[in-house]
Amino acid sequence: MSEDRYLTFALGKGRLANKTMELFEEIGITCEEMKDKNSRKLIFVNEEQKLRFFLSKGPDVPTYVEYGAADIGIVGRDTILEENRNVHEVLDLGYGKCRMCVCGPVSAKKLLLHHERIRVASKYPNIAKDYFYNKKHQTVDIIKLNGSVELGPLVELSDVIVDIVETGSTLKENGLEVLEEVCPLSARMIVNPVSMQMETERIKDLVNRLRMRLEATLKSNTPQ
Ligand code: PRP
């Protein structure tokens, strides 16, 4: 363990980063300069605790962590599965809960049952491929989109989509339904394998403190 070395965190910009900093504050990890919401700065430092935080696009977080540009990353499980990088997943942070699902018009259900060769639009082509090829053993054509994926079946680009469902309101407002669930999702902490060896004590201590905090919050929110 080297106390002089900065421990670097890559956080997915936006809601996930905000939620993460709230949780970190609860265990005494703060970064005052990150609180200025008008700032366009990308790297923030806590000199006293020798911590460094940077904000990146979510899908880039596993890349920074795999290459060691960040020791630790906080990112959704969807991104971890899609990017499939060489990183260790060490903690389920519990927030950002949602589901990866196959969705479409109800009429598409029979296409899934009969293993037909269908078109699947998704922002997550690797997750979609893994689900259809390896789990369902169904040959499909996958079309990569970058957002507003629900448009796929609406404009007849695809039969179904593989996408994130949180409240379900995007599907409902567009006349689509969850047809099958691929997997549950939430925010996760990932660690670079070399950092895990070099900074074992510091990282283990951080994970334990976070885990205890998350368990305490869960307990206080559970009706007795
Ligand atoms: C995500 C996801 C769905 C929507 C699901 O999209 O891709 O479209 O949220 O949320 P809901 O179930 O609560 O309606 P996002 O807002 O990230 O934008 P995008 O479609 O451009 O990816």
mmCIF file of C-alpha atoms and ligand atoms in Angstrom:
data_model
loop_
_atom_site.group_PDB
_atom_site.id
_atom_site.type_symbol
_atom_site.label_atom_id
_atom_site.label_comp_id
_atom_site.label_asym_id
_atom_site.label_seq_id
_atom_site.Cartn_x
_atom_site.Cartn_y
_atom_site.Cartn_z
ATOM 1 C CA MET A 1 0.000 0.000 0.000
ATOM 2 C CA SER A 2 1.333 3.457 -0.857
ATOM 3 C CA GLU A 3 -0.459 6.337 0.863
ATOM 4 C CA ASP A 4 1.305 8.857 -1.405
ATOM 5 C CA ARG A 5 -0.218 7.521 -4.558
ATOM 6 C CA TYR A 6 -3.515 8.967 -5.729
ATOM 7 C CA LEU A 7 -6.361 6.536 -6.070
ATOM 8 C CA THR A 8 -8.149 7.469 -9.285
ATOM 9 C CA PHE A 9 -11.876 7.000 -9.919
ATOM 10 C CA ALA A 10 -13.591 7.139 -13.309
ATOM 11 C CA LEU A 11 -17.252 8.037 -12.975
ATOM 12 C CA GLY A 12 -19.902 7.897 -15.690
ATOM 13 C CA LYS A 13 -21.045 11.525 -16.173
ATOM 14 C CA GLY A 14 -24.506 12.509 -14.966
ATOM 15 C CA ARG A 15 -26.931 10.940 -12.506
ATOM 16 C CA LEU A 16 -24.659 8.002 -11.694
ATOM 17 C CA ALA A 17 -21.728 10.275 -10.766
ATOM 18 C CA ASN A 18 -23.977 12.455 -8.581
ATOM 19 C CA LYS A 19 -25.444 9.467 -6.786
ATOM 20 C CA THR A 20 -21.952 8.002 -6.297
ATOM 21 C CA MET A 21 -20.589 11.211 -4.758
ATOM 22 C CA GLU A 22 -23.602 11.314 -2.394
ATOM 23 C CA LEU A 23 -22.792 7.782 -1.243
ATOM 24 C CA PHE A 24 -19.074 8.550 -0.922
ATOM 25 C CA GLU A 25 -19.900 11.560 1.226
ATOM 26 C CA GLU A 26 -21.773 9.292 3.612
ATOM 27 C CA ILE A 27 -18.519 7.418 4.296
ATOM 28 C CA GLY A 28 -16.457 10.595 4.585
ATOM 29 C CA ILE A 29 -15.091 10.835 1.049
ATOM 30 C CA THR A 30 -15.724 14.283 -0.332
ATOM 31 C CA CYS A 31 -14.641 16.353 -3.276
ATOM 32 C CA GLU A 32 -15.698 19.966 -2.827
ATOM 33 C CA GLU A 33 -14.667 21.122 -6.285
ATOM 34 C CA MET A 34 -17.022 18.592 -7.862
ATOM 35 C CA LYS A 35 -20.045 20.302 -6.319
ATOM 36 C CA ASP A 36 -19.949 23.284 -8.683
ATOM 37 C CA LYS A 37 -22.587 22.197 -11.207
ATOM 38 C CA ASN A 38 -21.590 24.928 -13.687
ATOM 39 C CA SER A 39 -18.017 23.700 -13.893
ATOM 40 C CA ARG A 40 -16.831 22.123 -17.145
ATOM 41 C CA LYS A 41 -13.803 20.657 -15.407
ATOM 42 C CA LEU A 42 -13.243 16.936 -15.945
ATOM 43 C CA ILE A 43 -10.743 16.054 -13.217
ATOM 44 C CA PHE A 44 -11.244 16.766 -9.519
ATOM 45 C CA VAL A 45 -8.806 16.160 -6.680
ATOM 46 C CA ASN A 46 -9.028 15.657 -2.943
ATOM 47 C CA GLU A 47 -5.432 16.400 -1.911
ATOM 48 C CA GLU A 48 -5.933 15.459 1.706
ATOM 49 C CA GLN A 49 -7.287 11.971 1.017
ATOM 50 C CA LYS A 50 -5.103 11.507 -2.076
ATOM 51 C CA LEU A 51 -8.083 10.814 -4.290
ATOM 52 C CA ARG A 52 -8.707 11.861 -7.859
ATOM 53 C CA PHE A 53 -12.020 11.697 -9.699
ATOM 54 C CA PHE A 54 -12.722 12.126 -13.352
ATOM 55 C CA LEU A 55 -15.930 12.197 -15.347
ATOM 56 C CA SER A 56 -16.217 10.332 -18.609
ATOM 57 C CA LYS A 57 -18.891 8.938 -20.883
ATOM 58 C CA GLY A 58 -20.322 5.807 -19.240
ATOM 59 C CA PRO A 59 -19.213 3.347 -21.965
ATOM 60 C CA ASP A 60 -15.620 4.629 -21.629
ATOM 61 C CA VAL A 61 -15.376 3.899 -17.890
ATOM 62 C CA PRO A 62 -14.379 0.196 -18.300
ATOM 63 C CA THR A 63 -11.778 1.259 -20.897
ATOM 64 C CA TYR A 64 -10.082 3.694 -18.473
ATOM 65 C CA VAL A 65 -10.145 1.031 -15.772
ATOM 66 C CA GLU A 66 -8.813 -1.793 -17.977
ATOM 67 C CA TYR A 67 -5.840 0.326 -19.085
ATOM 68 C CA GLY A 68 -5.156 1.530 -15.533
ATOM 69 C CA ALA A 69 -5.857 5.210 -16.287
ATOM 70 C CA ALA A 70 -8.335 4.818 -13.426
ATOM 71 C CA ASP A 71 -7.931 2.357 -10.552
ATOM 72 C CA ILE A 72 -11.657 2.206 -9.914
ATOM 73 C CA GLY A 73 -14.735 2.823 -12.043
ATOM 74 C CA ILE A 74 -18.405 3.262 -11.258
ATOM 75 C CA VAL A 75 -20.666 2.235 -14.084
ATOM 76 C CA GLY A 76 -23.900 0.439 -14.914
ATOM 77 C CA ARG A 77 -23.847 -3.335 -15.305
ATOM 78 C CA ASP A 78 -25.203 -2.832 -18.839
ATOM 79 C CA THR A 79 -21.944 -1.104 -19.816
ATOM 80 C CA ILE A 80 -19.799 -3.737 -18.088
ATOM 81 C CA LEU A 81 -21.565 -6.527 -19.990
ATOM 82 C CA GLU A 82 -21.496 -4.678 -23.296
ATOM 83 C CA GLU A 83 -17.826 -3.617 -23.120
ATOM 84 C CA ASN A 84 -16.572 -6.933 -21.704
ATOM 85 C CA ARG A 85 -13.258 -5.469 -20.495
ATOM 86 C CA ASN A 86 -10.630 -7.065 -18.294
ATOM 87 C CA VAL A 87 -11.736 -5.564 -14.964
ATOM 88 C CA HIS A 88 -12.831 -6.948 -11.595
ATOM 89 C CA GLU A 89 -16.393 -6.239 -10.531
ATOM 90 C CA VAL A 90 -16.214 -5.820 -6.759
ATOM 91 C CA LEU A 91 -19.455 -4.282 -5.533
ATOM 92 C CA ASP A 92 -23.122 -3.880 -6.430
ATOM 93 C CA LEU A 93 -23.988 -0.336 -5.364
ATOM 94 C CA GLY A 94 -27.711 -1.036 -5.573
ATOM 95 C CA TYR A 95 -28.758 2.210 -7.228
ATOM 96 C CA GLY A 96 -29.534 2.802 -10.891
ATOM 97 C CA LYS A 97 -31.719 -0.323 -10.752
ATOM 98 C CA CYS A 98 -33.389 -1.261 -14.023
ATOM 99 C CA ARG A 99 -33.703 -4.249 -16.385
ATOM 100 C CA MET A 100 -32.300 -5.194 -19.772
ATOM 101 C CA CYS A 101 -35.248 -6.517 -21.758
ATOM 102 C CA VAL A 102 -36.392 -7.692 -25.148
ATOM 103 C CA CYS A 103 -39.272 -5.372 -26.016
ATOM 104 C CA GLY A 104 -41.613 -4.892 -28.912
ATOM 105 C CA PRO A 105 -45.241 -4.927 -29.935
ATOM 106 C CA VAL A 106 -47.172 -7.787 -28.330
ATOM 107 C CA SER A 107 -47.516 -9.315 -31.814
ATOM 108 C CA ALA A 108 -43.756 -9.991 -31.824
ATOM 109 C CA LYS A 109 -44.041 -12.452 -28.932
ATOM 110 C CA LYS A 110 -44.709 -15.377 -31.263
ATOM 111 C CA LEU A 111 -41.532 -14.587 -33.234
ATOM 112 C CA LEU A 112 -39.546 -15.153 -30.048
ATOM 113 C CA LEU A 113 -41.370 -18.370 -29.211
ATOM 114 C CA HIS A 114 -40.869 -19.862 -32.649
ATOM 115 C CA HIS A 115 -37.192 -18.923 -32.865
ATOM 116 C CA GLU A 116 -37.706 -17.084 -36.138
ATOM 117 C CA ARG A 117 -34.889 -15.146 -37.778
ATOM 118 C CA ILE A 118 -35.867 -11.668 -36.640
ATOM 119 C CA ARG A 119 -34.293 -8.208 -36.634
ATOM 120 C CA VAL A 120 -33.215 -6.867 -33.245
ATOM 121 C CA ALA A 121 -32.275 -3.196 -32.780
ATOM 122 C CA SER A 122 -30.142 -2.256 -29.784
ATOM 123 C CA LYS A 123 -27.642 0.163 -28.312
ATOM 124 C CA TYR A 124 -26.154 -3.001 -26.779
ATOM 125 C CA PRO A 125 -25.325 -5.319 -29.711
ATOM 126 C CA ASN A 126 -23.032 -7.562 -27.649
ATOM 127 C CA ILE A 127 -25.623 -8.121 -24.929
ATOM 128 C CA ALA A 128 -28.282 -8.750 -27.592
ATOM 129 C CA LYS A 129 -26.000 -11.168 -29.443
ATOM 130 C CA ASP A 130 -25.089 -13.058 -26.272
ATOM 131 C CA TYR A 131 -28.746 -13.362 -25.267
ATOM 132 C CA PHE A 132 -30.086 -14.564 -28.595
ATOM 133 C CA TYR A 133 -27.156 -16.710 -29.719
ATOM 134 C CA ASN A 134 -25.880 -18.189 -26.462
ATOM 135 C CA LYS A 135 -28.929 -18.273 -24.204
ATOM 136 C CA LYS A 136 -31.854 -18.673 -26.604
ATOM 137 C CA HIS A 137 -29.976 -20.338 -29.464
ATOM 138 C CA GLN A 138 -31.898 -18.172 -31.905
ATOM 139 C CA THR A 139 -30.224 -16.747 -35.003
ATOM 140 C CA VAL A 140 -31.123 -13.070 -35.407
ATOM 141 C CA ASP A 141 -29.895 -9.989 -37.275
ATOM 142 C CA ILE A 142 -28.678 -7.321 -34.897
ATOM 143 C CA ILE A 143 -28.881 -3.648 -35.840
ATOM 144 C CA LYS A 144 -26.858 -1.200 -33.735
ATOM 145 C CA LEU A 145 -28.587 2.055 -32.780
ATOM 146 C CA ASN A 146 -27.308 4.876 -30.600
ATOM 147 C CA GLY A 147 -30.471 5.888 -28.737
ATOM 148 C CA SER A 148 -34.258 6.242 -28.971
ATOM 149 C CA VAL A 149 -34.145 2.529 -29.722
ATOM 150 C CA GLU A 150 -37.918 2.215 -29.229
ATOM 151 C CA LEU A 151 -38.237 3.715 -32.716
ATOM 152 C CA GLY A 152 -36.972 0.425 -34.183
ATOM 153 C CA PRO A 153 -40.269 -1.525 -34.214
ATOM 154 C CA LEU A 154 -42.345 1.651 -34.648
ATOM 155 C CA VAL A 155 -40.824 2.484 -38.025
ATOM 156 C CA GLU A 156 -40.348 -1.186 -38.993
ATOM 157 C CA LEU A 157 -36.583 -1.118 -38.805
ATOM 158 C CA SER A 158 -36.675 -4.112 -36.479
ATOM 159 C CA ASP A 159 -39.100 -6.664 -35.018
ATOM 160 C CA VAL A 160 -37.953 -6.159 -31.429
ATOM 161 C CA ILE A 161 -35.395 -4.197 -29.408
ATOM 162 C CA VAL A 162 -33.041 -5.073 -26.572
ATOM 163 C CA ASP A 163 -32.994 -2.080 -24.266
ATOM 164 C CA ILE A 164 -33.047 -0.770 -20.719
ATOM 165 C CA VAL A 165 -36.422 -0.561 -19.003
ATOM 166 C CA GLU A 166 -36.634 1.485 -15.837
ATOM 167 C CA THR A 167 -40.149 2.798 -15.169
ATOM 168 C CA GLY A 168 -41.583 1.325 -18.381
ATOM 169 C CA SER A 169 -43.117 4.632 -19.409
ATOM 170 C CA THR A 170 -41.169 4.973 -22.683
ATOM 171 C CA LEU A 171 -42.485 1.569 -23.762
ATOM 172 C CA LYS A 172 -46.045 2.327 -22.641
ATOM 173 C CA GLU A 173 -46.181 5.683 -24.400
ATOM 174 C CA ASN A 174 -45.072 4.019 -27.627
ATOM 175 C CA GLY A 175 -47.339 0.974 -27.495
ATOM 176 C CA LEU A 176 -44.543 -1.498 -26.783
ATOM 177 C CA GLU A 177 -44.155 -4.142 -24.081
ATOM 178 C CA VAL A 178 -41.524 -6.124 -22.259
ATOM 179 C CA LEU A 179 -41.512 -9.507 -24.024
ATOM 180 C CA GLU A 180 -38.612 -11.178 -22.207
ATOM 181 C CA GLU A 181 -36.188 -10.148 -19.468
ATOM 182 C CA VAL A 182 -32.481 -10.463 -20.283
ATOM 183 C CA CYS A 183 -31.013 -9.495 -16.884
ATOM 184 C CA PRO A 184 -31.336 -7.113 -13.947
ATOM 185 C CA LEU A 185 -29.033 -4.066 -13.886
ATOM 186 C CA SER A 186 -27.632 -1.637 -11.313
ATOM 187 C CA ALA A 187 -24.532 0.473 -10.703
ATOM 188 C CA ARG A 188 -21.364 -1.497 -10.020
ATOM 189 C CA MET A 189 -17.831 -0.763 -8.834
ATOM 190 C CA ILE A 190 -15.055 -2.143 -11.042
ATOM 191 C CA VAL A 191 -11.328 -2.284 -10.323
ATOM 192 C CA ASN A 192 -8.216 -2.562 -12.479
ATOM 193 C CA PRO A 193 -6.601 -5.984 -11.825
ATOM 194 C CA VAL A 194 -3.117 -4.493 -11.204
ATOM 195 C CA SER A 195 -4.507 -1.806 -8.873
ATOM 196 C CA MET A 196 -6.255 -4.602 -6.997
ATOM 197 C CA GLN A 197 -2.819 -6.143 -6.290
ATOM 198 C CA MET A 198 -0.925 -2.906 -5.638
ATOM 199 C CA GLU A 199 -3.563 -1.149 -3.533
ATOM 200 C CA THR A 200 -5.281 -4.138 -1.955
ATOM 201 C CA GLU A 201 -5.621 -2.626 1.517
ATOM 202 C CA ARG A 202 -6.952 0.730 0.402
ATOM 203 C CA ILE A 203 -9.409 -0.770 -2.065
ATOM 204 C CA LYS A 204 -10.617 -3.483 0.330
ATOM 205 C CA ASP A 205 -11.121 -0.890 3.041
ATOM 206 C CA LEU A 206 -13.122 1.316 0.667
ATOM 207 C CA VAL A 207 -15.291 -1.591 -0.514
ATOM 208 C CA ASN A 208 -15.965 -2.702 3.085
ATOM 209 C CA ARG A 209 -16.955 0.794 4.180
ATOM 210 C CA LEU A 210 -19.272 1.176 1.209
ATOM 211 C CA ARG A 211 -20.776 -2.273 1.718
ATOM 212 C CA MET A 212 -21.473 -1.563 5.397
ATOM 213 C CA ARG A 213 -23.040 1.795 4.533
ATOM 214 C CA LEU A 214 -25.247 0.251 1.842
ATOM 215 C CA GLU A 215 -26.352 -2.527 4.205
ATOM 216 C CA ALA A 216 -27.185 0.005 6.945
ATOM 217 C CA THR A 217 -29.263 2.079 4.502
ATOM 218 C CA LEU A 218 -31.068 -1.038 3.281
ATOM 219 C CA LYS A 219 -31.854 -2.078 6.877
ATOM 220 C CA SER A 220 -33.207 1.339 7.818
ATOM 221 C CA ASN A 221 -35.436 1.341 4.720
ATOM 222 C CA THR A 222 -36.815 -2.158 5.341
ATOM 223 C CA PRO A 223 -40.072 -2.182 7.322
ATOM 224 C CA GLN A 224 -39.702 -4.278 10.528
HETATM 225 C C1 PRP B 1 -33.242 4.831 -21.622
HETATM 226 C C2 PRP B 1 -33.603 3.520 -22.310
HETATM 227 C C3 PRP B 1 -35.081 3.677 -22.558
HETATM 228 C C4 PRP B 1 -35.539 4.512 -21.369
HETATM 229 C C5 PRP B 1 -36.171 3.606 -20.362
HETATM 230 O O1 PRP B 1 -33.055 5.779 -22.594
HETATM 231 O O2 PRP B 1 -32.853 3.329 -23.477
HETATM 232 O O3 PRP B 1 -35.302 4.359 -23.760
HETATM 233 O O4 PRP B 1 -34.378 5.128 -20.811
HETATM 234 O O5 PRP B 1 -36.657 4.312 -19.251
HETATM 235 P P1 PRP B 1 -38.155 4.172 -18.755
HETATM 236 O O6 PRP B 1 -38.461 2.708 -18.673
HETATM 237 O O7 PRP B 1 -38.131 4.817 -17.384
HETATM 238 O O8 PRP B 1 -39.064 4.901 -19.698
HETATM 239 P P2 PRP B 1 -32.320 7.155 -22.334
HETATM 240 O O9 PRP B 1 -33.238 8.106 -21.642
HETATM 241 O O10 PRP B 1 -31.038 6.921 -21.622
HETATM 242 O O11 PRP B 1 -32.061 7.737 -23.790
HETATM 243 P P3 PRP B 1 -31.765 7.019 -25.169
HETATM 244 O O12 PRP B 1 -33.052 6.413 -25.618
HETATM 245 O O13 PRP B 1 -31.346 8.096 -26.084
HETATM 246 O O14 PRP B 1 -30.709 5.989 -24.953
#
